[in-house]
Amino acid sequence: MVHYKLLTPGPLTTTISVKKEMMTDHCTWDNDYKQITQKIRKKLLDLAHVSEEDYTAVLMQGSGSFGVESVLTSVIGKDEKLLIITNGAYGERMIDICSHAQIPYSVYETPYDQIPSAARVKEILKEDPAITHVAMVHSETTSGILNDIESVTKVVKKAGKTMIVDAMSSFAGVEIEVGKLGIDFIISSANKCIQGVPGFSFIICRRKKLTESKGKARSLSLDLYDQWETMEKDGKWRFTSPTHTVLAFAKAMEELEEEGGIPARSKRYYDNNRLLIARMKEMGIKTYIGEEHQGPIITTFFYPEHHNFSFQEMYAFIKERGYAIYPGKVTDADTFRIGNIGEIYEEDIIKLCDIFKEFFEKAGADA
Ligand SMILES: Cc1ncc(COP(=O)(O)O)c(C=O)c1O
């Protein structure tokens, strides 16, 4: 098997020490194990800059989508309505979730390469008083754009509505002042910027809003309030917990602290991302998102002009040399993506760009 590093937005390349944690089998009823869950929940609140008095963290089995689905299907009542703000596939997934669960919603959509406007959100909330909740994605992993949750949350809170943020690929990679902004529910997962492995998502919830959601859930397994009620007692998960993932995540949290917390990790991601973009630019490869809104997590690149190779050929060439990249996901342009979260350092970016250069030269691309 070829070993390669992942330049994808999760699962991502983790440390050997995080992987080693999964060599232990733990009993879910065991007090030590339950304490690990409680410690994780407490630390998540610290990362979100919120107090335990006002907020609480819930861990939910499954991938990131399960976390988003848990919130949307648990906190919006039959007589309430959600405004979904979307500029990518993950905003569109929220629409899909609401359609499946028959949750009343309306949509404010912008093109994939543009950020939604807080002024427009303000107008929509005025025009439609039935809207009670607003949901948006922070880092739209589809394109790599970093949406302005700060100004949108401000108008949502001012209008007295509940704010839900999908920060799947940005939480802990970009500082988010959850408490100061007044975000009510924020969702991420184990295999993103905290650099754990896949297996659960987590939701940081304003206690008051979570309590108000009691009895509203449309699903048993994804019932956010019930999950919290059980976990809050002593750290026991409601149904079988992903024990190996939890152990790996606890270790990953320690390693985040050792690196210097979110400020240091965010700097590493930003530095590597900007280096990647600069080196690709030197080769004539342009980004899909403009500089102002390009996030530090993943970058969408246009192919070189007049290229005559497929993504698969490029992928195979790069994989043989130690890295896995991602196909494009935007619908209006021919692109590929490179993620730079996980155990990725400056030397990886330099090496990767040298590999790209070699590939473009070999392929005779007009880059
Ligand atoms: C912003 C965002 N939301 C939701 C998801 C869905 O997460 P998952 O694929 O883990 O279900 C992802 C996945 O990358 C994402 O980037």
Coordinates of C-alpha atoms and ligand atoms in Angstrom, one line a residue:
M1 CA 0.0 0.0 0.0
V2 CA 1.3 3.5 -0.9
H3 CA 1.5 5.7 2.2
Y4 CA 0.5 9.3 1.5
K5 CA -0.4 12.4 3.4
L6 CA -3.9 13.8 3.1
L7 CA -4.3 17.2 1.6
T8 CA -8.1 16.9 2.0
P9 CA -10.4 18.7 4.5
G10 CA -10.9 15.7 6.8
P11 CA -10.3 12.9 7.3
L12 CA -6.9 14.4 7.5
T13 CA -3.4 13.4 8.4
T14 CA -3.1 12.8 12.1
T15 CA -0.1 12.3 14.3
I16 CA 1.3 8.8 15.2
S17 CA 0.5 9.5 18.8
V18 CA -3.2 10.2 18.0
K19 CA -3.4 6.9 16.0
K20 CA -1.7 5.0 18.8
E21 CA -4.4 6.0 21.3
M22 CA -6.8 3.7 19.3
M23 CA -4.8 0.6 20.4
T24 CA -6.8 0.5 23.6
D25 CA -10.3 -1.0 23.9
H26 CA -12.3 0.9 26.5
C27 CA -15.6 0.0 28.2
T28 CA -18.3 2.6 27.7
W29 CA -19.6 2.2 31.3
D30 CA -16.2 2.7 32.8
N31 CA -15.8 5.8 35.0
D32 CA -12.4 6.7 33.5
Y33 CA -13.9 6.5 30.1
K34 CA -16.9 8.7 31.0
Q35 CA -14.4 11.2 32.6
I36 CA -12.6 11.4 29.2
T37 CA -15.9 12.4 27.6
Q38 CA -16.6 15.0 30.3
K39 CA -13.1 16.5 29.9
I40 CA -13.5 16.7 26.1
R41 CA -16.9 18.5 26.5
K42 CA -15.3 21.0 29.0
K43 CA -12.3 21.7 26.7
L44 CA -14.6 22.3 23.7
L45 CA -16.3 25.1 25.6
D46 CA -12.9 26.7 26.3
L47 CA -12.0 26.5 22.6
A48 CA -15.3 28.2 21.8
H49 CA -14.6 30.9 24.4
V50 CA -17.9 30.3 26.3
S51 CA -18.8 29.7 29.9
E52 CA -20.1 26.5 31.3
E53 CA -22.9 28.5 32.9
D54 CA -24.3 29.6 29.5
Y55 CA -23.2 26.9 27.1
T56 CA -22.8 23.1 27.0
A57 CA -21.2 20.7 24.6
V58 CA -22.9 17.6 23.1
L59 CA -21.1 14.8 21.3
M60 CA -23.1 13.0 18.7
Q61 CA -22.2 9.7 17.0
G62 CA -21.7 9.8 13.2
S63 CA -20.0 12.2 10.8
G64 CA -20.4 15.9 10.5
S65 CA -23.7 15.7 8.6
F66 CA -25.2 13.8 11.6
G67 CA -24.3 16.8 13.8
V68 CA -25.9 19.3 11.4
E69 CA -29.0 17.0 11.0
S70 CA -29.2 16.6 14.8
V71 CA -29.4 20.3 15.3
L72 CA -31.8 21.1 12.5
T73 CA -34.2 18.3 13.3
S74 CA -34.1 18.9 17.1
V75 CA -34.3 22.6 17.7
I76 CA -36.8 24.0 15.1
G77 CA -40.4 23.3 16.2
K78 CA -43.4 22.6 13.9
D79 CA -44.6 26.2 14.0
E80 CA -41.1 27.7 13.5
K81 CA -39.1 28.4 10.3
L82 CA -35.5 28.3 9.3
L83 CA -33.7 30.6 7.0
I84 CA -30.9 28.7 5.3
I85 CA -28.1 30.9 3.9
T86 CA -26.1 29.0 1.3
N87 CA -23.2 29.5 -1.1
G88 CA -22.1 25.9 -1.5
A89 CA -22.8 22.2 -1.2
Y90 CA -22.9 22.2 2.6
G91 CA -25.6 24.9 2.7
E92 CA -27.4 22.9 0.1
R93 CA -27.1 19.8 2.4
M94 CA -29.0 21.8 5.1
I95 CA -31.8 22.3 2.5
D96 CA -31.8 18.6 1.8
I97 CA -32.0 17.8 5.6
C98 CA -35.0 20.2 6.0
S99 CA -36.8 18.8 3.0
H100 CA -36.4 15.2 4.3
A101 CA -37.6 16.2 7.8
Q102 CA -40.3 18.5 6.5
I103 CA -38.9 21.4 8.5
P104 CA -40.3 24.8 7.2
Y105 CA -37.5 26.8 5.6
S106 CA -36.7 29.5 3.1
V107 CA -33.4 30.0 1.3
Y108 CA -31.0 32.9 0.7
E109 CA -28.5 31.8 -1.9
T110 CA -25.4 33.6 -3.3
P111 CA -23.0 32.3 -6.0
Y112 CA -20.3 29.9 -4.7
D113 CA -17.6 32.6 -5.0
Q114 CA -19.4 35.3 -3.1
I115 CA -20.2 35.7 0.6
P116 CA -23.7 36.2 1.8
S117 CA -24.5 39.8 2.8
A118 CA -25.6 40.6 6.4
A119 CA -27.6 43.6 5.0
R120 CA -29.7 41.2 2.9
V121 CA -30.2 38.9 5.8
K122 CA -31.5 41.8 7.8
E123 CA -34.0 42.6 5.0
I124 CA -35.2 39.0 4.7
L125 CA -35.8 38.8 8.5
K126 CA -37.8 42.0 8.2
E127 CA -39.8 40.8 5.2
D128 CA -40.6 37.4 6.7
P129 CA -41.4 37.5 10.5
A130 CA -42.2 33.8 10.5
I131 CA -38.5 33.1 10.4
T132 CA -37.3 32.0 13.9
H133 CA -33.9 30.4 13.2
V134 CA -31.0 31.2 10.8
A135 CA -28.4 28.7 9.7
M136 CA -25.2 29.2 7.7
V137 CA -21.8 27.6 7.0
H138 CA -18.7 29.3 8.1
S139 CA -15.9 27.7 6.0
E140 CA -17.7 26.5 2.9
T141 CA -15.5 23.5 2.1
T142 CA -17.0 23.2 -1.3
S143 CA -14.9 26.2 -2.5
G144 CA -12.8 27.2 0.5
I145 CA -14.5 30.6 1.0
L146 CA -14.7 31.9 4.6
N147 CA -18.1 33.4 5.2
D148 CA -18.6 36.4 7.4
I149 CA -20.5 34.8 10.3
E150 CA -19.6 37.8 12.5
S151 CA -21.8 40.4 10.7
V152 CA -24.6 37.9 9.9
T153 CA -24.8 36.7 13.5
K154 CA -25.0 40.3 14.6
V155 CA -28.1 41.1 12.6
V156 CA -29.7 37.7 13.4
K157 CA -29.3 38.2 17.1
K158 CA -30.4 41.8 16.9
A159 CA -33.6 40.5 15.3
G160 CA -34.0 38.1 18.2
K161 CA -33.6 34.9 16.2
T162 CA -31.7 31.7 16.9
M163 CA -28.3 31.4 15.1
I164 CA -26.9 28.1 14.0
V165 CA -23.4 27.8 12.5
D166 CA -21.9 24.9 10.6
A167 CA -18.3 25.4 11.5
M168 CA -17.3 21.9 10.4
S169 CA -14.1 22.7 8.7
S170 CA -13.2 25.9 10.6
F171 CA -13.7 25.2 14.3
A172 CA -10.3 25.3 16.1
G173 CA -8.6 26.2 12.8
V174 CA -10.0 29.8 12.9
E175 CA -10.8 31.6 16.1
I176 CA -14.6 31.9 16.7
E177 CA -15.8 34.0 19.6
V178 CA -19.0 31.9 20.0
G179 CA -20.1 33.6 23.2
K180 CA -19.3 37.2 22.2
L181 CA -21.0 36.8 18.9
G182 CA -24.0 35.1 20.5
I183 CA -24.1 32.0 18.3
D184 CA -26.7 29.6 19.7
F185 CA -25.6 26.3 18.1
I186 CA -22.2 25.7 16.5
I187 CA -21.3 22.3 14.9
S188 CA -18.0 20.6 14.0
S189 CA -16.6 17.1 13.9
A190 CA -13.8 15.0 15.3
N191 CA -11.8 14.7 12.1
K192 CA -11.3 18.4 11.2
C193 CA -9.2 21.1 12.8
I194 CA -8.8 19.4 16.2
Q195 CA -7.1 16.7 14.1
G196 CA -8.8 13.6 15.4
V197 CA -10.2 10.7 13.4
P198 CA -13.8 10.3 12.1
G199 CA -16.5 9.0 14.3
F200 CA -18.5 11.7 15.9
S201 CA -19.6 15.3 15.6
F202 CA -19.9 17.9 18.4
I203 CA -22.3 20.7 19.0
I204 CA -21.8 23.6 21.3
C205 CA -25.2 24.8 22.5
R206 CA -26.5 27.7 24.4
R207 CA -28.1 26.0 27.4
K208 CA -31.3 28.1 27.3
K209 CA -32.0 27.3 23.6
L210 CA -31.1 23.6 24.1
T211 CA -33.5 23.3 27.0
E212 CA -36.2 25.0 25.0
S213 CA -35.8 22.4 22.3
K214 CA -37.0 19.5 24.6
G215 CA -39.5 17.4 22.8
K216 CA -39.1 19.0 19.4
A217 CA -36.8 16.3 17.8
R218 CA -38.1 14.5 14.7
S219 CA -35.5 11.6 15.2
L220 CA -34.7 9.3 18.0
S221 CA -31.0 8.7 17.4
L222 CA -30.3 12.4 16.5
D223 CA -32.3 13.9 19.4
L224 CA -29.9 16.6 20.6
Y225 CA -31.7 17.3 23.9
D226 CA -32.0 13.6 24.8
Q227 CA -28.3 13.0 23.9
W228 CA -27.3 15.9 26.1
E229 CA -29.6 14.9 29.0
T230 CA -27.9 11.5 29.2
M231 CA -24.4 12.8 28.7
E232 CA -24.8 15.6 31.2
K233 CA -25.4 13.2 34.0
D234 CA -22.0 11.6 34.1
G235 CA -20.5 11.5 30.6
K236 CA -22.2 8.3 29.5
W237 CA -23.2 8.4 25.8
R238 CA -26.9 7.5 25.1
F239 CA -26.1 4.7 22.6
T240 CA -22.8 2.9 21.9
S241 CA -20.0 5.5 21.7
P242 CA -17.2 5.5 19.2
T243 CA -14.7 4.6 21.9
H244 CA -11.5 4.5 19.8
T245 CA -12.4 7.8 18.2
V246 CA -13.0 9.4 21.5
L247 CA -9.6 8.4 22.9
A248 CA -7.9 9.7 19.8
F249 CA -9.8 12.9 20.0
A250 CA -8.8 13.4 23.7
K251 CA -5.1 13.0 22.6
A252 CA -5.7 15.4 19.7
M253 CA -7.0 18.0 22.0
E254 CA -3.9 17.7 24.2
E255 CA -1.7 18.1 21.1
L256 CA -3.7 21.2 20.0
E257 CA -2.8 22.7 23.4
E258 CA 0.9 21.7 23.1
E259 CA 1.0 23.4 19.7
G260 CA -0.1 26.7 21.3
G261 CA -3.9 26.4 21.0
I262 CA -6.0 27.8 18.2
P263 CA -3.8 30.9 17.6
A264 CA -0.8 28.8 16.8
R265 CA -2.7 26.2 14.8
S266 CA -4.6 28.9 12.9
K267 CA -1.3 30.6 12.1
R268 CA 0.2 27.4 10.7
Y269 CA -2.9 26.8 8.6
Y270 CA -2.9 30.4 7.3
D271 CA 0.9 30.4 6.6
N272 CA 0.8 27.1 4.7
N273 CA -2.3 28.2 2.8
R274 CA -0.8 31.5 1.7
L275 CA 2.5 29.8 0.8
L276 CA 0.6 27.2 -1.3
I277 CA -1.4 29.9 -3.1
A278 CA 1.7 32.0 -3.8
R279 CA 3.7 29.0 -5.2
M280 CA 0.7 27.9 -7.4
K281 CA 0.4 31.5 -8.6
E282 CA 4.0 31.4 -9.7
M283 CA 3.1 28.4 -11.9
G284 CA 0.2 30.3 -13.3
I285 CA -2.5 28.5 -11.3
K286 CA -5.3 30.8 -10.1
T287 CA -7.7 30.4 -7.2
Y288 CA -11.4 30.3 -7.6
I289 CA -12.0 32.5 -4.5
G290 CA -10.7 36.0 -4.4
E291 CA -8.0 36.8 -1.9
E292 CA -10.3 38.7 0.4
H293 CA -12.6 35.8 1.2
Q294 CA -10.2 32.8 0.7
G295 CA -10.2 30.8 4.0
P296 CA -7.1 29.0 5.4
I297 CA -8.5 25.5 5.2
I298 CA -8.9 24.4 1.6
T299 CA -8.3 26.1 -1.7
T300 CA -10.0 25.6 -5.0
F301 CA -7.7 26.0 -8.0
F302 CA -8.5 26.4 -11.7
Y303 CA -6.7 24.0 -14.0
P304 CA -3.9 25.5 -16.2
E305 CA -5.2 26.8 -19.5
H306 CA -5.2 24.3 -22.4
H307 CA -4.4 21.4 -20.1
N308 CA -4.7 17.9 -21.6
F309 CA -4.7 15.7 -18.5
S310 CA -7.4 14.4 -16.3
F311 CA -7.8 14.8 -12.5
Q312 CA -7.2 11.1 -12.2
E313 CA -3.8 11.3 -13.9
M314 CA -2.8 14.3 -11.8
Y315 CA -4.0 12.6 -8.6
A316 CA -2.1 9.4 -9.4
F317 CA 1.1 11.2 -10.1
I318 CA 0.9 13.2 -6.8
K319 CA -0.2 10.2 -4.8
E320 CA 2.8 8.2 -6.0
R321 CA 4.9 11.0 -4.6
G322 CA 3.3 11.0 -1.2
Y323 CA 0.2 13.2 -1.2
A324 CA -3.6 12.9 -1.9
I325 CA -5.4 15.9 -3.3
Y326 CA -9.1 16.5 -3.8
P327 CA -11.3 16.9 -6.9
G328 CA -13.2 20.2 -7.4
K329 CA -16.7 20.5 -6.1
V330 CA -17.9 23.8 -7.4
T331 CA -20.5 23.4 -10.1
D332 CA -19.7 26.3 -12.4
A333 CA -16.0 25.7 -13.1
D334 CA -13.4 23.0 -13.8
T335 CA -11.3 22.9 -10.7
F336 CA -9.4 20.8 -8.2
R337 CA -8.9 21.4 -4.4
I338 CA -6.0 21.2 -2.0
G339 CA -6.6 21.1 1.8
N340 CA -3.9 22.1 4.2
I341 CA -5.3 21.2 7.6
G342 CA -3.9 18.2 9.6
E343 CA -0.3 17.4 10.2
I344 CA 0.9 19.4 7.2
Y345 CA 3.9 21.7 7.5
E346 CA 5.8 24.2 5.3
E347 CA 8.1 21.4 4.0
D348 CA 5.0 19.5 2.7
I349 CA 3.7 22.5 0.8
I350 CA 7.1 23.1 -0.8
K351 CA 7.4 19.5 -1.7
L352 CA 3.9 19.4 -3.1
C353 CA 4.4 22.4 -5.2
D354 CA 7.6 20.9 -6.6
I355 CA 5.6 17.8 -7.5
F356 CA 3.0 19.9 -9.2
K357 CA 5.7 21.7 -11.2
E358 CA 7.1 18.4 -12.4
F359 CA 3.7 17.2 -13.3
F360 CA 2.7 20.3 -15.3
E361 CA 6.1 20.2 -17.1
K362 CA 5.7 16.6 -18.0
A363 CA 2.1 17.1 -19.1
G364 CA 3.1 20.0 -21.2
A365 CA 0.4 22.1 -19.6
D366 CA 0.4 25.8 -20.4
A367 CA 0.9 26.8 -16.8
Ligands
LIG1 C1 -18.8 22.7 6.1 C2 -19.2 21.3 6.1 N1 -20.4 20.9 6.6 C3 -20.8 19.6 6.6 C4 -19.9 18.6 6.2 C5 -20.4 17.2 6.3 O1 -19.6 16.5 7.1 P1 -19.4 14.9 6.9 O2 -18.9 14.7 5.5 O3 -18.4 14.5 8.0 O4 -20.8 14.3 7.1 C6 -18.6 18.9 5.8 C7 -17.7 17.9 5.3 O5 -16.6 18.1 5.0 C8 -18.3 20.3 5.7 O6 -17.1 20.7 5.3

